[in-house]
Each structure stands twice: as C-alpha cells, then as structure tokens.
Amino acid sequence: MGDTQRSQTISTKLRQIAKQARENPERVFTSLAHLIDVELLHESFKRTRKEVAAGVDGVTAEEYSRDLDVNITDLHDRMRSQRYKATPVKRSWIAKDDGSERPIGMPIFEDKIAQRAVTLLMSAIYEQDFYDFSYGFREGRSPHQAIKALREQCYKENTRWIIDADISKFFDTLDHGILREFIKKRVNDGGLLRLIGKWMNAGVLDGNALSYPHQGTPQGSVISPLLANIFLHYVLDEWYVKEIKPRLKGRSFLIRFADDFIIGCELEEDARRIMAVLPKRFNRFKLTIHPEKSRLIDFRSPDRRPKRSLNHHTFDFLGFTHYWGYSRNMNWVIKRKTSSKRLRRFVKALWKWCHDNRHWNLPEQYRIISSKLRGHYQYYGIRGNYKMLEVIYENARKTWKHWLGRRSRDGFISWEEFDDKISKPFPLPMPRIVHTI
C-alpha cells in the first residue's frame, strides 16, 4: 500500500471514530486497540518528528527507517501479543529564567511510533469533547490563535479583571490514578490503558540513575500533551463551563494552552470568588496552584482605572506581555510585546552560543545565528511587536561582533570593520512581522 493510499485509509478510519464520538457524547469506547495495525503504525512513523535526539537505545529515526517494514511488523507483533515493553525515558535538563531547571524526556524512537498511534486513535475521540478555548497541542490550533482569542474575548466580554494562575510543576505531579479514571470516562479499552500504563511507568534515566516516578508524565513524550489535555479538560475546562460560569454575575471567559491558562472577568467580585476556589479545586486532584505566581490583575483600561491604583495592570501569557496602550487614533487598545523573561532568555542563550562557538568558520556561525533569529521572528513577529524584534536584532549584531573580536590579537573589532567584512557578506535577517493577529 502506497503512502498516499495508506494515509487516506487511516484518515477515513479516524473520521469514522470521530463521527461516532461526536454523535454519542456519552459513549464509552471499549474496543480500539485492535485498530493499531501495521498501516496505522506506518502512518504514525510518517507523522513522528525525525530530527530529534535518540533515546537510551541510541537508535535514530534514520537508522530505524533503514529496515522500516521489518521494524514496524515486529513492533506490531509485540504490541498485539502484549510482549511490547516500554523503554525508560532519557532525561535532560533545560535552564529556566528563575535559575531552576526543567526536565525534558526523550523516549526511544520506537516508543514514539507506538505512542503516536495511540494518540491518533484517542485524539479522534477527545477532539469532539475538548472545548474551543483549549488551544494547546491540538491539530489546527496554535499559540497565536490563543493570543488572538484572548484579546478578542477581553473586548467582547468587557473584561476588567484577569486571573493569571500558575499550576506548580503540572507535568511532574500529574497523578497516574486520577488520569486513568479520567480516561476511562471515555476510553475504557484494556489494551490502550495497558499501553499508557507502560509508558507512564517505564522509568526515567537521568545520567546513570534509573528511577520510577509514581506521578507525572515526561515532557517530550509524544502522548504527554494529549494526556495533559484530558486531565485538565476534566479538572478545569468542564468545571469552569458547567459549574463556575453559570454562577457568575458578570461575563467571563477562559483561554487555555496546555497547563497555561487565563480567566477573564467583567466583575471584580466574580474574579475574587474564582481566585478563592481555584486552589481548592486543583488540590482535590493533587495539583497545586502556585500561591506566589498566581495573581489577580486589574486590567481595566487606564481611563477607567483609579489614578492611584496599586494593582498590577499587565500580565504575561505564551511569551507575550499584554498591556493597554494608545492606538494611532489615540484610543486605548490592548497591545502585546515580547515578555522580558523571553527576551532575556534569548539574549542569554545567544551570548552563550557565540561564546562557545566563536572559533567556528564565519559561514557556519552565520547560518546558525540567522536560523535562531528567523525562529524568533517566526514566533514573536506579531503586529505591534516590531520594536522588540529590533532589540533582538541589534543585540545579535553586538553579541556576534563582540565574540568575533575576541578571535583577533587585539581582542576587539571596530564597527566599521565588522560592517565591511562581516555584515555585508553575511547580513543577519532583518526583523519582520509574520503574524497580523
């Protein structure tokens, strides 16, 4: 079967499952595991990222694909006969802005294929249940759509108060037992539940230390985003829609991207009631709302706000600071700019990279730095944020000039020499607006 025909066949099966889930919202699916066949695993391989680092077995996507048919058939036989075993996830650490580190998991490539297959089947069902205000890691949805919806909802619902809540270490503390009960509300298939259990309990290899956490799901795992969305669908989304919003006196909205969410309220009274009950709701499911990082923000426009108000008037969401500013017509409008944390993170990372690789040849340095700048523009290049992109561009020029100068005997290079010998033959990408949200 060719790739195109296989993809069409799989898409047809998934649409049929989605139709059943949409037409029967109370149905519990009990027979799905048999749909994981060789064709679905081939499609899963096709949809799995190939450029990421290898797991603990050291097998890359390229190596796995050299004998793909044999590998996929063997994987299918082991999954069907319940001989399949999940391999421990290799852990690496990424520095955060506050000085702490965030763990990232790297499963082996074969586990990624198996997880992708289960994710495709379960997503066909849960996509019919998830609410429109949930944007994280869902097909056809993006952070920029969430940012656009946030601004539109603030205007539409006459939002004056913002609840900026932070879930402490959500991916590290997600309870396996509670997650399993949530899944069984919609998918009570023993085969799929066993597979999910194997991945959740496969263990984590951190250096030479192997551990078996009883909670959490590794960030970087293919199935983790779906499991996170299922968990928060029941803990937050459904609770907000069915229990919280009907009891409010004013208008309100919720925007969520994975474990990051914003609740907007028209009335301060409603906002304070939600703030008071949020920690209790999350504690019930063994999660914690961070008491210091969670804030209630007075987001009234400056012309409606008391002149001596001491409350915070800006908030960060998905890497952008949201604030009130003047439009060209001198009206108050909601604007967005790169948050200071994200700005510092990029500047710090670029400084370190230029320092560590200052002896590379110029064409290779230019290629990498240009790629980093284009990636930054691709995400942060939204209308109204051009000045912050210019800050990044100018910082990149200064950083590159500084560390290239260290290669010379004098340890310095003038701007004239830099512009003439470096900038002209190797011009860094200029800032550009990519998204007109």
Tab-separated table of C-alpha atoms in Angstrom:
chain	number	residue	atom	x	y	z
A	1	MET	CA	0.000	0.000	0.000
A	2	GLY	CA	1.410	3.400	-1.000
A	3	ASP	CA	1.870	6.245	1.487
A	4	THR	CA	-0.928	8.329	-0.034
A	5	GLN	CA	-3.424	5.468	-0.088
A	6	ARG	CA	-2.428	4.448	3.426
A	7	SER	CA	-2.905	7.993	4.742
A	8	GLN	CA	-6.332	8.215	3.109
A	9	THR	CA	-7.397	4.881	4.615
A	10	ILE	CA	-6.232	5.889	8.088
A	11	SER	CA	-7.932	9.281	7.781
A	12	THR	CA	-11.188	7.568	6.858
A	13	LYS	CA	-10.998	5.304	9.924
A	14	LEU	CA	-10.234	8.239	12.204
A	15	ARG	CA	-13.135	10.266	10.773
A	16	GLN	CA	-15.476	7.358	11.450
A	17	ILE	CA	-14.327	7.179	15.069
A	18	ALA	CA	-14.684	10.952	15.396
A	19	LYS	CA	-18.207	10.817	13.973
A	20	GLN	CA	-19.228	8.150	16.490
A	21	ALA	CA	-17.764	10.184	19.347
A	22	ARG	CA	-19.456	13.381	18.172
A	23	GLU	CA	-22.878	11.793	17.712
A	24	ASN	CA	-22.678	9.871	21.006
A	25	PRO	CA	-21.053	12.167	23.594
A	26	GLU	CA	-21.888	9.752	26.428
A	27	ARG	CA	-20.464	6.680	24.701
A	28	VAL	CA	-17.515	4.885	26.306
A	29	PHE	CA	-15.238	3.271	23.713
A	30	THR	CA	-14.174	-0.209	24.790
A	31	SER	CA	-12.697	-1.673	21.611
A	32	LEU	CA	-9.948	0.373	19.965
A	33	ALA	CA	-6.661	-1.469	20.467
A	34	HIS	CA	-7.337	-3.820	17.537
A	35	LEU	CA	-7.222	-0.800	15.217
A	36	ILE	CA	-3.489	-0.461	15.860
A	37	ASP	CA	-2.355	-2.360	12.786
A	38	VAL	CA	0.695	-2.201	10.513
A	39	GLU	CA	-0.881	0.555	8.399
A	40	LEU	CA	-1.554	2.769	11.402
A	41	LEU	CA	2.000	2.252	12.676
A	42	HIS	CA	3.369	3.214	9.247
A	43	GLU	CA	1.246	6.365	9.363
A	44	SER	CA	2.499	7.032	12.894
A	45	PHE	CA	6.085	6.762	11.669
A	46	LYS	CA	5.283	9.264	8.929
A	47	ARG	CA	3.862	11.783	11.423
A	48	THR	CA	6.639	11.424	14.019
A	49	ARG	CA	9.412	14.015	14.042
A	50	LYS	CA	12.659	12.584	12.706
A	51	GLU	CA	15.222	15.224	13.703
A	52	VAL	CA	15.038	14.891	17.493
A	53	ALA	CA	17.715	13.235	19.629
A	54	ALA	CA	17.756	9.469	20.117
A	55	GLY	CA	16.608	7.803	23.327
A	56	VAL	CA	18.502	5.460	25.632
A	57	ASP	CA	18.972	2.832	22.884
A	58	GLY	CA	20.783	5.349	20.646
A	59	VAL	CA	18.670	4.442	17.596
A	60	THR	CA	17.910	7.441	15.400
A	61	ALA	CA	14.938	7.821	13.067
A	62	GLU	CA	17.252	7.370	10.086
A	63	GLU	CA	18.604	4.078	11.452
A	64	TYR	CA	15.104	2.833	12.278
A	65	SER	CA	13.853	3.633	8.780
A	66	ARG	CA	16.570	1.608	7.009
A	67	ASP	CA	14.587	-1.573	7.621
A	68	LEU	CA	11.254	0.085	8.274
A	69	ASP	CA	8.856	-2.649	7.125
A	70	VAL	CA	10.563	-5.298	9.263
A	71	ASN	CA	10.746	-2.982	12.300
A	72	ILE	CA	7.096	-1.931	12.029
A	73	THR	CA	5.908	-5.523	11.593
A	74	ASP	CA	7.944	-6.628	14.609
A	75	LEU	CA	6.569	-3.762	16.699
A	76	HIS	CA	3.016	-4.656	15.683
A	77	ASP	CA	3.512	-8.334	16.578
A	78	ARG	CA	4.819	-7.429	20.033
A	79	MET	CA	2.012	-4.955	20.690
A	80	ARG	CA	-0.650	-7.411	19.531
A	81	SER	CA	0.735	-10.290	21.660
A	82	GLN	CA	1.345	-7.997	24.680
A	83	ARG	CA	5.102	-8.653	24.504
A	84	TYR	CA	5.819	-4.990	23.857
A	85	LYS	CA	7.758	-3.303	26.666
A	86	ALA	CA	8.245	0.419	27.082
A	87	THR	CA	11.851	1.606	27.437
A	88	PRO	CA	12.913	4.117	30.128
A	89	VAL	CA	12.952	7.734	29.004
A	90	LYS	CA	16.262	9.557	28.842
A	91	ARG	CA	16.103	12.824	30.774
A	92	SER	CA	17.889	16.065	30.016
A	93	TRP	CA	17.555	19.446	31.708
A	94	ILE	CA	16.820	22.899	30.333
A	95	ALA	CA	17.606	26.034	32.337
A	96	LYS	CA	14.655	28.285	33.279
A	97	ASP	CA	14.632	32.041	33.791
A	98	ASP	CA	14.374	31.746	37.563
A	99	GLY	CA	17.577	29.704	37.793
A	100	SER	CA	15.839	26.343	38.155
A	101	GLU	CA	15.821	23.590	35.537
A	102	ARG	CA	13.015	21.951	33.596
A	103	PRO	CA	13.242	18.235	32.758
A	104	ILE	CA	12.748	17.042	29.186
A	105	GLY	CA	12.156	13.383	28.355
A	106	MET	CA	13.484	11.639	25.238
A	107	PRO	CA	11.758	8.293	24.551
A	108	ILE	CA	13.272	5.842	22.096
A	109	PHE	CA	12.031	6.263	18.534
A	110	GLU	CA	10.025	3.021	18.525
A	111	ASP	CA	8.093	4.130	21.605
A	112	LYS	CA	7.319	7.405	19.846
A	113	ILE	CA	5.738	5.496	16.954
A	114	ALA	CA	3.612	3.399	19.302
A	115	GLN	CA	2.567	6.490	21.273
A	116	ARG	CA	1.693	8.344	18.094
A	117	ALA	CA	-0.615	5.506	17.036
A	118	VAL	CA	-2.483	5.605	20.352
A	119	THR	CA	-2.587	9.402	20.232
A	120	LEU	CA	-4.177	9.352	16.764
A	121	LEU	CA	-6.935	6.990	17.915
A	122	MET	CA	-7.686	8.784	21.176
A	123	SER	CA	-7.476	12.273	19.678
A	124	ALA	CA	-10.215	11.354	17.189
A	125	ILE	CA	-12.490	10.862	20.206
A	126	TYR	CA	-11.338	13.607	22.553
A	127	GLU	CA	-11.253	16.291	19.889
A	128	GLN	CA	-15.039	16.032	19.912
A	129	ASP	CA	-15.088	16.662	23.675
A	130	PHE	CA	-12.452	19.365	24.098
A	131	TYR	CA	-13.712	22.947	24.239
A	132	ASP	CA	-12.886	25.603	21.666
A	133	PHE	CA	-10.988	27.671	24.245
A	134	SER	CA	-8.382	24.899	24.623
A	135	TYR	CA	-5.552	25.565	22.154
A	136	GLY	CA	-2.546	23.580	23.341
A	137	PHE	CA	-1.087	20.807	21.161
A	138	ARG	CA	-4.215	20.273	19.092
A	139	GLU	CA	-4.220	19.868	15.333
A	140	GLY	CA	-5.065	23.077	13.519
A	141	ARG	CA	-4.546	25.214	16.632
A	142	SER	CA	-1.621	27.391	17.627
A	143	PRO	CA	-0.422	29.740	20.374
A	144	HIS	CA	-1.054	32.691	18.074
A	145	GLN	CA	-4.714	31.706	17.779
A	146	ALA	CA	-4.896	31.631	21.578
A	147	ILE	CA	-3.298	35.079	21.796
A	148	LYS	CA	-5.739	36.445	19.238
A	149	ALA	CA	-8.721	34.877	21.040
A	150	LEU	CA	-7.541	36.325	24.354
A	151	ARG	CA	-7.584	39.865	23.042
A	152	GLU	CA	-10.937	39.386	21.292
A	153	GLN	CA	-12.533	37.932	24.410
A	154	CYS	CA	-11.263	40.812	26.545
A	155	TYR	CA	-13.098	43.232	24.261
A	156	LYS	CA	-16.197	41.078	23.749
A	157	GLU	CA	-16.768	40.250	27.427
A	158	ASN	CA	-15.868	43.719	28.697
A	159	THR	CA	-13.074	42.126	30.733
A	160	ARG	CA	-11.695	44.259	33.542
A	161	TRP	CA	-10.054	41.630	35.758
A	162	ILE	CA	-7.614	38.905	34.779
A	163	ILE	CA	-6.809	35.756	36.747
A	164	ASP	CA	-3.278	34.703	35.855
A	165	ALA	CA	-2.903	31.308	37.562
A	166	ASP	CA	0.155	29.067	37.627
A	167	ILE	CA	-0.014	25.289	38.179
A	168	SER	CA	3.080	24.198	40.097
A	169	LYS	CA	5.062	21.550	38.180
A	170	PHE	CA	1.992	20.178	36.435
A	171	PHE	CA	3.747	17.640	34.184
A	172	ASP	CA	5.836	16.408	37.140
A	173	THR	CA	2.946	15.965	39.585
A	174	LEU	CA	0.077	14.687	37.418
A	175	ASP	CA	-1.433	11.745	39.315
A	176	HIS	CA	-1.482	8.460	37.374
A	177	GLY	CA	-4.502	7.007	39.154
A	178	ILE	CA	-6.671	10.073	38.639
A	179	LEU	CA	-5.604	10.290	34.998
A	180	ARG	CA	-6.589	6.658	34.454
A	181	GLU	CA	-10.071	7.311	35.891
A	182	PHE	CA	-10.480	10.350	33.659
A	183	ILE	CA	-9.535	8.351	30.551
A	184	LYS	CA	-11.982	5.582	31.439
A	185	LYS	CA	-14.841	8.085	31.297
A	186	ARG	CA	-14.491	7.996	27.505
A	187	VAL	CA	-11.991	5.241	26.583
A	188	ASN	CA	-12.192	2.083	28.686
A	189	ASP	CA	-10.145	-0.173	26.439
A	190	GLY	CA	-7.879	-2.525	28.377
A	191	GLY	CA	-5.291	-2.677	25.604
A	192	LEU	CA	-4.864	1.086	25.364
A	193	LEU	CA	-4.892	1.536	29.134
A	194	ARG	CA	-2.130	-1.069	29.493
A	195	LEU	CA	-0.014	0.722	26.892
A	196	ILE	CA	-0.478	4.089	28.592
A	197	GLY	CA	0.379	2.474	31.921
A	198	LYS	CA	3.598	1.054	30.460
A	199	TRP	CA	4.696	4.464	29.196
A	200	MET	CA	3.797	6.217	32.438
A	201	ASN	CA	5.726	3.657	34.496
A	202	ALA	CA	8.637	2.945	32.119
A	203	GLY	CA	11.080	4.804	34.332
A	204	VAL	CA	13.415	7.756	33.808
A	205	LEU	CA	17.145	7.514	33.151
A	206	ASP	CA	18.885	10.637	34.469
A	207	GLY	CA	22.571	10.183	33.756
A	208	ASN	CA	23.285	6.747	35.202
A	209	ALA	CA	20.429	6.850	37.716
A	210	LEU	CA	17.238	4.956	36.844
A	211	SER	CA	14.089	5.904	38.770
A	212	TYR	CA	10.399	5.026	38.547
A	213	PRO	CA	8.269	8.081	39.433
A	214	HIS	CA	4.742	7.341	40.661
A	215	GLN	CA	3.406	10.596	39.257
A	216	GLY	CA	3.947	12.922	36.312
A	217	THR	CA	4.360	12.400	32.592
A	218	PRO	CA	7.645	13.224	30.812
A	219	GLN	CA	7.655	16.429	28.770
A	220	GLY	CA	8.893	15.448	25.339
A	221	SER	CA	6.860	12.265	25.229
A	222	VAL	CA	4.550	12.068	22.188
A	223	ILE	CA	1.457	11.172	24.196
A	224	SER	CA	2.040	13.594	27.103
A	225	PRO	CA	0.267	16.613	25.534
A	226	LEU	CA	-2.905	14.577	24.944
A	227	LEU	CA	-2.831	13.156	28.480
A	228	ALA	CA	-2.348	16.669	29.873
A	229	ASN	CA	-5.295	17.977	27.861
A	230	ILE	CA	-7.503	15.100	29.039
A	231	PHE	CA	-6.567	15.726	32.662
A	232	LEU	CA	-7.190	19.483	32.539
A	233	HIS	CA	-10.336	19.036	30.454
A	234	TYR	CA	-11.987	17.447	33.471
A	235	VAL	CA	-10.183	19.371	36.230
A	236	LEU	CA	-10.548	22.867	34.755
A	237	ASP	CA	-12.411	23.211	31.446
A	238	GLU	CA	-15.540	21.205	32.177
A	239	TRP	CA	-15.693	22.516	35.742
A	240	TYR	CA	-15.484	26.115	34.514
A	241	VAL	CA	-18.181	25.659	31.843
A	242	LYS	CA	-20.665	23.635	33.907
A	243	GLU	CA	-20.156	24.869	37.469
A	244	ILE	CA	-18.354	28.204	37.551
A	245	LYS	CA	-19.579	30.285	34.623
A	246	PRO	CA	-23.332	29.757	35.275
A	247	ARG	CA	-22.873	31.107	38.830
A	248	LEU	CA	-21.103	34.324	37.887
A	249	LYS	CA	-22.911	37.670	37.913
A	250	GLY	CA	-20.942	39.161	35.037
A	251	ARG	CA	-19.371	37.974	31.829
A	252	SER	CA	-16.278	35.778	31.795
A	253	PHE	CA	-14.023	33.662	29.572
A	254	LEU	CA	-11.297	31.025	29.787
A	255	ILE	CA	-8.342	30.580	27.426
A	256	ARG	CA	-6.055	27.578	27.974
A	257	PHE	CA	-2.894	26.393	26.246
A	258	ALA	CA	-1.799	23.087	27.837
A	259	ASP	CA	-1.188	23.951	31.524
A	260	ASP	CA	-1.120	27.739	30.938
A	261	PHE	CA	-4.491	29.432	31.292
A	262	ILE	CA	-6.091	32.844	31.724
A	263	ILE	CA	-9.542	33.583	33.137
A	264	GLY	CA	-11.049	36.982	32.386
A	265	CYS	CA	-13.921	38.511	34.351
A	266	GLU	CA	-16.066	41.575	33.941
A	267	LEU	CA	-16.637	41.982	37.689
A	268	GLU	CA	-14.054	42.060	40.459
A	269	GLU	CA	-16.416	40.148	42.730
A	270	ASP	CA	-16.543	37.217	40.302
A	271	ALA	CA	-12.767	37.232	39.838
A	272	ARG	CA	-12.119	37.102	43.579
A	273	ARG	CA	-14.583	34.237	44.035
A	274	ILE	CA	-12.807	32.222	41.328
A	275	MET	CA	-9.399	33.030	42.805
A	276	ALA	CA	-10.587	31.737	46.166
A	277	VAL	CA	-11.932	28.445	44.843
A	278	LEU	CA	-9.223	27.607	42.275
A	279	PRO	CA	-6.667	26.229	44.779
A	280	LYS	CA	-9.321	24.021	46.397
A	281	ARG	CA	-10.402	22.637	43.040
A	282	PHE	CA	-6.871	21.743	41.997
A	283	ASN	CA	-5.928	20.359	45.423
A	284	ARG	CA	-8.802	17.917	45.051
A	285	PHE	CA	-6.925	16.362	42.123
A	286	LYS	CA	-3.494	16.539	43.771
A	287	LEU	CA	-2.362	19.634	41.917
A	288	THR	CA	-1.204	22.947	43.378
A	289	ILE	CA	-1.944	26.493	42.263
A	290	HIS	CA	1.284	28.396	42.965
A	291	PRO	CA	0.404	30.998	45.636
A	292	GLU	CA	3.089	33.490	44.610
A	293	LYS	CA	2.993	33.180	40.824
A	294	SER	CA	-0.825	33.357	40.627
A	295	ARG	CA	-2.232	36.883	40.533
A	296	LEU	CA	-5.450	38.836	40.200
A	297	ILE	CA	-4.808	41.715	37.804
A	298	ASP	CA	-6.749	44.939	37.430
A	299	PHE	CA	-6.907	45.052	33.644
A	300	ARG	CA	-9.254	47.990	33.259
A	301	SER	CA	-8.171	50.471	30.609
A	302	PRO	CA	-6.334	53.463	32.113
A	303	ASP	CA	-9.265	55.817	31.546
A	304	ARG	CA	-11.479	53.555	33.729
A	305	ARG	CA	-8.883	52.718	36.345
A	306	PRO	CA	-8.448	54.677	39.594
A	307	LYS	CA	-5.476	57.002	39.209
A	308	ARG	CA	-3.776	55.716	42.349
A	309	SER	CA	-4.456	52.035	41.765
A	310	LEU	CA	-1.531	49.975	43.067
A	311	ASN	CA	-2.535	46.716	41.386
A	312	HIS	CA	-0.644	45.085	38.534
A	313	HIS	CA	-2.001	46.142	35.152
A	314	THR	CA	-0.124	43.800	32.791
A	315	PHE	CA	0.203	40.042	32.524
A	316	ASP	CA	2.251	37.515	30.573
A	317	PHE	CA	0.758	34.697	28.515
A	318	LEU	CA	2.504	32.445	25.982
A	319	GLY	CA	5.644	34.560	25.896
A	320	PHE	CA	3.942	37.945	25.436
A	321	THR	CA	3.208	40.761	27.869
A	322	HIS	CA	-0.356	42.028	27.398
A	323	TYR	CA	-0.934	45.679	28.271
A	324	TRP	CA	-3.010	48.755	27.433
A	325	GLY	CA	-1.591	51.352	25.067
A	326	TYR	CA	-2.630	54.099	22.669
A	327	SER	CA	-3.589	53.264	19.105
A	328	ARG	CA	-2.732	55.552	16.184
A	329	ASN	CA	-6.144	57.156	16.697
A	330	MET	CA	-5.264	57.828	20.350
A	331	ASN	CA	-7.719	55.235	21.650
A	332	TRP	CA	-6.883	52.752	24.389
A	333	VAL	CA	-6.263	49.285	22.927
A	334	ILE	CA	-4.753	46.020	24.159
A	335	LYS	CA	-1.221	45.543	22.885
A	336	ARG	CA	1.310	42.696	23.071
A	337	LYS	CA	5.091	42.684	23.259
A	338	THR	CA	7.756	40.067	23.921
A	339	SER	CA	7.845	39.376	27.648
A	340	SER	CA	11.018	40.418	29.472
A	341	LYS	CA	11.670	36.814	30.539
A	342	ARG	CA	11.623	35.524	26.981
A	343	LEU	CA	13.744	38.456	25.816
A	344	ARG	CA	16.391	37.764	28.468
A	345	ARG	CA	16.317	34.047	27.693
A	346	PHE	CA	17.062	34.614	24.003
A	347	VAL	CA	19.787	37.185	24.679
A	348	LYS	CA	21.461	34.940	27.246
A	349	ALA	CA	21.277	31.857	25.027
A	350	LEU	CA	22.699	33.704	22.004
A	351	TRP	CA	25.542	35.155	24.084
A	352	LYS	CA	26.464	31.690	25.311
A	353	TRP	CA	26.282	30.173	21.832
A	354	CYS	CA	28.510	32.857	20.304
A	355	HIS	CA	30.981	32.437	23.161
A	356	ASP	CA	31.109	28.652	22.887
A	357	ASN	CA	31.385	28.599	19.089
A	358	ARG	CA	33.395	31.753	18.355
A	359	HIS	CA	36.136	29.767	16.572
A	360	TRP	CA	33.750	28.213	14.035
A	361	ASN	CA	34.129	29.472	10.481
A	362	LEU	CA	32.065	32.528	9.555
A	363	PRO	CA	29.627	30.862	7.119
A	364	GLU	CA	28.638	28.250	9.738
A	365	GLN	CA	28.253	30.851	12.504
A	366	TYR	CA	26.182	32.986	10.164
A	367	ARG	CA	23.923	30.068	9.271
A	368	ILE	CA	23.185	29.177	12.894
A	369	ILE	CA	22.690	32.745	14.138
A	370	SER	CA	20.422	33.528	11.184
A	371	SER	CA	18.388	30.410	11.921
A	372	LYS	CA	17.968	31.465	15.551
A	373	LEU	CA	16.846	34.960	14.540
A	374	ARG	CA	14.368	33.667	11.953
A	375	GLY	CA	12.946	31.263	14.532
A	376	HIS	CA	12.491	34.149	16.978
A	377	TYR	CA	10.806	36.322	14.344
A	378	GLN	CA	8.571	33.405	13.350
A	379	TYR	CA	7.040	33.255	16.825
A	380	TYR	CA	7.317	36.820	18.155
A	381	GLY	CA	6.776	38.624	14.857
A	382	ILE	CA	3.258	39.830	15.578
A	383	ARG	CA	1.795	43.192	14.704
A	384	GLY	CA	2.743	45.829	17.284
A	385	ASN	CA	5.889	43.997	18.435
A	386	TYR	CA	8.365	45.273	15.840
A	387	LYS	CA	10.387	47.348	18.318
A	388	MET	CA	11.105	44.285	20.434
A	389	LEU	CA	12.284	42.431	17.331
A	390	GLU	CA	14.658	45.317	16.614
A	391	VAL	CA	16.056	44.962	20.132
A	392	ILE	CA	16.801	41.304	19.420
A	393	TYR	CA	18.364	42.119	16.040
A	394	GLU	CA	20.652	44.814	17.422
A	395	ASN	CA	21.632	42.603	20.344
A	396	ALA	CA	22.524	39.784	17.946
A	397	ARG	CA	24.793	42.129	15.969
A	398	LYS	CA	26.547	43.352	19.120
A	399	THR	CA	26.955	39.847	20.517
A	400	TRP	CA	28.359	38.447	17.282
A	401	LYS	CA	30.722	41.420	16.893
A	402	HIS	CA	31.947	41.063	20.481
A	403	TRP	CA	32.869	37.380	20.233
A	404	LEU	CA	34.336	37.641	16.742
A	405	GLY	CA	36.544	40.389	18.105
A	406	ARG	CA	37.858	38.001	20.724
A	407	ARG	CA	39.371	35.913	17.937
A	408	SER	CA	41.732	38.734	16.971
A	409	ARG	CA	45.046	39.573	18.609
A	410	ASP	CA	43.683	42.843	19.992
A	411	GLY	CA	40.509	41.187	21.270
A	412	PHE	CA	38.468	43.865	19.539
A	413	ILE	CA	36.873	44.607	16.173
A	414	SER	CA	35.575	48.054	15.199
A	415	TRP	CA	32.052	48.619	13.892
A	416	GLU	CA	33.498	49.824	10.579
A	417	GLU	CA	35.474	46.606	10.164
A	418	PHE	CA	32.516	44.495	11.313
A	419	ASP	CA	30.123	46.153	8.863
A	420	ASP	CA	32.593	45.970	5.976
A	421	LYS	CA	33.948	42.434	6.439
A	422	ILE	CA	31.075	40.679	8.232
A	423	SER	CA	27.712	42.400	7.787
A	424	LYS	CA	27.967	42.969	4.033
A	425	PRO	CA	28.873	39.412	3.012
A	426	PHE	CA	26.871	37.880	5.894
A	427	PRO	CA	23.823	40.118	6.563
A	428	LEU	CA	21.749	38.924	9.518
A	429	PRO	CA	17.979	38.569	8.853
A	430	MET	CA	16.119	41.800	9.470
A	431	PRO	CA	13.084	41.853	11.811
A	432	ARG	CA	9.774	41.139	10.126
A	433	ILE	CA	6.145	40.799	11.092
A	434	VAL	CA	4.885	37.278	10.390
A	435	HIS	CA	1.509	37.251	12.134
A	436	THR	CA	-1.062	40.042	11.743
A	437	ILE	CA	-3.165	38.972	14.721
